[in-house]
mmCIF file of C-alpha atoms and ligand atoms in Angstrom:
data_model
loop_
_atom_site.group_PDB
_atom_site.id
_atom_site.type_symbol
_atom_site.label_atom_id
_atom_site.label_comp_id
_atom_site.label_asym_id
_atom_site.label_seq_id
_atom_site.Cartn_x
_atom_site.Cartn_y
_atom_site.Cartn_z
ATOM 1 C CA MET A 1 12.378 -109.923 -163.055
ATOM 2 C CA ILE A 2 13.327 -106.701 -164.244
ATOM 3 C CA PRO A 3 15.862 -107.294 -167.522
ATOM 4 C CA ARG A 4 18.540 -105.854 -167.609
ATOM 5 C CA PHE A 5 20.196 -104.510 -170.832
ATOM 6 C CA LEU A 6 22.977 -103.916 -173.353
ATOM 7 C CA CYS A 7 23.045 -100.753 -175.297
ATOM 8 C CA ASP A 8 25.300 -100.741 -178.970
ATOM 9 C CA GLU A 9 26.789 -98.369 -180.178
ATOM 10 C CA MET A 10 24.054 -97.101 -181.731
ATOM 11 C CA ASN A 11 22.186 -96.577 -178.109
ATOM 12 C CA GLY A 12 24.552 -95.006 -175.902
ATOM 13 C CA ASP A 13 22.016 -91.834 -175.085
ATOM 14 C CA VAL A 14 19.351 -94.827 -174.526
ATOM 15 C CA ALA A 15 21.812 -95.820 -171.834
ATOM 16 C CA ARG A 16 22.220 -92.779 -170.636
ATOM 17 C CA TRP A 17 18.556 -92.864 -170.214
ATOM 18 C CA LEU A 18 17.734 -96.210 -168.805
ATOM 19 C CA ARG A 19 20.287 -95.798 -165.999
ATOM 20 C CA ILE A 20 18.814 -92.569 -164.767
ATOM 21 C CA MET A 21 15.827 -94.372 -164.486
ATOM 22 C CA GLY A 22 17.522 -96.602 -162.435
ATOM 23 C CA PHE A 23 17.337 -99.475 -164.755
ATOM 24 C CA ASP A 24 21.264 -101.694 -165.250
ATOM 25 C CA CYS A 25 22.145 -101.029 -168.460
ATOM 26 C CA LYS A 26 26.230 -101.449 -170.244
ATOM 27 C CA TYR A 27 26.657 -99.808 -173.197
ATOM 28 C CA ILE A 28 30.121 -101.197 -175.351
ATOM 29 C CA ILE A 29 31.420 -99.105 -178.779
ATOM 30 C CA GLY A 30 34.330 -100.254 -180.651
ATOM 31 C CA ASP A 31 35.085 -101.862 -183.982
ATOM 32 C CA ASN A 32 33.588 -105.270 -184.976
ATOM 33 C CA LEU A 33 32.078 -106.221 -181.130
ATOM 34 C CA ASP A 34 28.793 -108.369 -182.573
ATOM 35 C CA GLU A 35 30.107 -111.413 -181.285
ATOM 36 C CA LYS A 36 31.203 -110.032 -178.254
ATOM 37 C CA LEU A 37 27.833 -108.150 -177.345
ATOM 38 C CA ILE A 38 26.244 -111.454 -178.032
ATOM 39 C CA GLU A 39 28.405 -113.188 -175.754
ATOM 40 C CA ILE A 40 27.849 -110.505 -172.896
ATOM 41 C CA CYS A 41 24.623 -111.124 -173.027
ATOM 42 C CA ARG A 42 24.475 -114.353 -173.580
ATOM 43 C CA ARG A 43 26.550 -114.758 -170.457
ATOM 44 C CA GLU A 44 24.329 -112.094 -168.064
ATOM 45 C CA GLY A 45 20.878 -112.578 -169.437
ATOM 46 C CA ARG A 46 21.100 -108.866 -170.967
ATOM 47 C CA VAL A 47 18.688 -107.816 -173.529
ATOM 48 C CA LEU A 48 20.464 -106.372 -176.093
ATOM 49 C CA ILE A 49 19.106 -102.946 -177.789
ATOM 50 C CA THR A 50 20.190 -102.497 -181.232
ATOM 51 C CA SER A 51 19.820 -100.278 -184.765
ATOM 52 C CA ASP A 52 21.106 -103.102 -186.293
ATOM 53 C CA VAL A 53 18.484 -105.653 -187.887
ATOM 54 C CA GLU A 54 21.127 -108.273 -189.096
ATOM 55 C CA LEU A 55 23.030 -107.879 -185.315
ATOM 56 C CA SER A 56 19.505 -108.345 -184.301
ATOM 57 C CA ILE A 57 18.297 -111.538 -186.169
ATOM 58 C CA ARG A 58 21.372 -112.652 -186.121
ATOM 59 C CA ALA A 59 20.831 -112.474 -181.863
ATOM 60 C CA SER A 60 17.363 -113.663 -182.386
ATOM 61 C CA SER A 61 18.264 -116.870 -182.933
ATOM 62 C CA ARG A 62 20.569 -117.648 -180.774
ATOM 63 C CA GLY A 63 18.233 -117.092 -178.060
ATOM 64 C CA ILE A 64 18.846 -113.701 -176.733
ATOM 65 C CA ARG A 65 16.252 -111.063 -176.869
ATOM 66 C CA CYS A 66 16.512 -108.052 -178.990
ATOM 67 C CA ILE A 67 15.092 -104.572 -178.832
ATOM 68 C CA LEU A 68 15.087 -103.363 -182.680
ATOM 69 C CA THR A 69 15.232 -99.269 -182.524
ATOM 70 C CA ASN A 70 16.122 -98.574 -185.556
ATOM 71 C CA GLY A 71 14.140 -95.560 -187.302
ATOM 72 C CA LEU A 72 13.219 -94.401 -184.596
ATOM 73 C CA ASN A 73 13.400 -91.089 -182.019
ATOM 74 C CA ARG A 74 14.869 -91.473 -178.210
ATOM 75 C CA SER A 75 11.786 -91.304 -176.697
ATOM 76 C CA GLN A 76 10.588 -93.549 -179.094
ATOM 77 C CA LYS A 77 13.002 -97.136 -178.376
ATOM 78 C CA LEU A 78 12.181 -95.901 -174.743
ATOM 79 C CA ARG A 79 9.464 -95.949 -174.890
ATOM 80 C CA LYS A 80 9.225 -99.727 -176.735
ATOM 81 C CA ILE A 81 11.834 -100.895 -173.853
ATOM 82 C CA ILE A 82 9.348 -99.424 -171.406
ATOM 83 C CA ASP A 83 6.110 -101.328 -173.043
ATOM 84 C CA THR A 84 7.629 -104.410 -174.030
ATOM 85 C CA TYR A 85 8.871 -105.014 -170.570
ATOM 86 C CA GLY A 86 6.593 -103.499 -168.692
ATOM 87 C CA LEU A 87 8.617 -101.147 -166.522
ATOM 88 C CA LYS A 88 6.968 -98.610 -166.048
ATOM 89 C CA ASP A 89 6.264 -98.763 -162.562
ATOM 90 C CA TYR A 90 9.548 -99.732 -161.724
ATOM 91 C CA ILE A 91 10.928 -96.568 -163.253
ATOM 92 C CA GLY A 92 12.985 -94.056 -160.341
ATOM 93 C CA ARG A 93 13.053 -97.087 -157.856
ATOM 94 C CA LYS A 94 16.680 -96.969 -157.872
ATOM 95 C CA PHE A 95 19.093 -94.063 -160.134
ATOM 96 C CA ARG A 96 21.956 -95.050 -161.917
ATOM 97 C CA CYS A 97 24.712 -93.607 -162.493
ATOM 98 C CA PRO A 98 24.580 -92.269 -166.415
ATOM 99 C CA LYS A 99 28.099 -92.153 -167.054
ATOM 100 C CA CYS A 100 28.997 -95.410 -165.547
ATOM 101 C CA ASN A 101 26.049 -98.461 -164.594
ATOM 102 C CA THR A 102 26.708 -97.541 -160.488
ATOM 103 C CA ILE A 103 23.739 -97.478 -158.144
ATOM 104 C CA LEU A 104 23.724 -94.026 -157.031
ATOM 105 C CA LYS A 105 24.581 -93.878 -153.098
ATOM 106 C CA LYS A 106 22.018 -90.967 -151.218
ATOM 107 C CA VAL A 107 24.155 -89.339 -148.249
ATOM 108 C CA ASN A 108 24.209 -86.819 -146.142
ATOM 109 C CA THR A 109 25.612 -83.061 -147.992
ATOM 110 C CA ASP A 110 26.771 -82.784 -144.441
ATOM 111 C CA ASP A 111 28.855 -86.091 -144.653
ATOM 112 C CA ILE A 112 30.488 -84.314 -147.988
ATOM 113 C CA ILE A 113 30.934 -81.044 -147.557
ATOM 114 C CA ASP A 114 34.008 -81.247 -149.161
ATOM 115 C CA LYS A 115 33.229 -81.940 -152.619
ATOM 116 C CA ILE A 116 30.196 -80.003 -153.430
ATOM 117 C CA PRO A 117 29.654 -76.469 -153.990
ATOM 118 C CA LEU A 118 28.418 -74.148 -150.748
ATOM 119 C CA TYR A 119 25.275 -73.762 -151.839
ATOM 120 C CA VAL A 120 24.453 -77.322 -152.597
ATOM 121 C CA VAL A 121 25.809 -77.927 -149.195
ATOM 122 C CA GLU A 122 22.922 -74.890 -147.966
ATOM 123 C CA THR A 123 20.462 -75.949 -150.851
ATOM 124 C CA TYR A 124 20.017 -79.413 -150.200
ATOM 125 C CA ASP A 125 19.938 -82.436 -147.188
ATOM 126 C CA HIS A 126 21.626 -84.829 -149.424
ATOM 127 C CA VAL A 127 22.737 -85.562 -152.389
ATOM 128 C CA TRP A 128 22.975 -88.874 -154.812
ATOM 129 C CA GLU A 129 27.312 -90.474 -155.081
ATOM 130 C CA CYS A 130 28.574 -92.870 -157.578
ATOM 131 C CA LYS A 131 30.766 -95.107 -155.624
ATOM 132 C CA GLY A 132 32.114 -96.275 -159.576
ATOM 133 C CA CYS A 133 33.205 -92.837 -160.866
ATOM 134 C CA GLY A 134 33.228 -90.542 -157.766
ATOM 135 C CA LYS A 135 30.541 -88.527 -159.511
ATOM 136 C CA ILE A 136 27.979 -86.163 -157.322
ATOM 137 C CA TYR A 137 24.114 -85.795 -158.163
ATOM 138 C CA TRP A 138 22.190 -83.126 -156.669
ATOM 139 C CA GLU A 139 18.660 -82.233 -157.548
ATOM 140 C CA GLY A 140 18.809 -78.556 -159.250
ATOM 141 C CA SER A 141 17.276 -77.588 -162.270
ATOM 142 C CA HIS A 142 18.878 -81.003 -164.352
ATOM 143 C CA TRP A 143 16.762 -82.999 -162.764
ATOM 144 C CA ARG A 144 13.783 -81.204 -162.913
ATOM 145 C CA ASN A 145 13.821 -81.606 -166.497
ATOM 146 C CA ILE A 146 14.859 -85.320 -166.369
ATOM 147 C CA SER A 147 12.026 -85.666 -164.300
ATOM 148 C CA GLU A 148 9.470 -84.121 -166.616
ATOM 149 C CA TYR A 149 11.142 -85.792 -169.878
ATOM 150 C CA ILE A 150 10.255 -88.705 -168.699
ATOM 151 C CA GLU A 151 6.813 -87.670 -167.194
ATOM 152 C CA LYS A 152 6.202 -86.834 -170.933
ATOM 153 C CA LEU A 153 8.196 -89.783 -171.990
ATOM 154 C CA LEU A 154 5.254 -92.193 -170.608
ATOM 155 C CA SER A 155 2.648 -89.926 -171.207
ATOM 156 C CA SER A 156 2.740 -89.606 -174.599
ATOM 157 C CA ARG A 157 1.275 -92.540 -177.006
HETATM 158 ZN ZN1 ZN B 201 29.610 -93.246 -162.300
#
């Protein structure tokens, strides 16, 4: 089963990337959240991704699975998560909104012609719509950069 994740404040970029790769990842920021983070992970069976050694020890002692990311750069963090849970083959099976974690829906450009620029309608047959926050994504250069980054990430050792 593919795990679901929860990123602490220090791992916002990791949350964004996990979502882009299709994984369910919550991201919560604020002060004094340790107990809340542990509680959400316990209740929802999420893996806690944290840079805080003390928090990871505390969470682990209460049966929460943790990935400790202190001292790692973004690529190393993602690599560690992918390797630990054998996620490589599951990347890109779905897409989630990097902003709000909702699964993106593939829609025909003709159906949402009033919501996107004309050149997008003319260039693409479909786009990806977030029903959560309303954002719309299409496979432009940004998308290519993302694919390249993920490929590089997977081939690096
Ligand atoms: Zn969204």
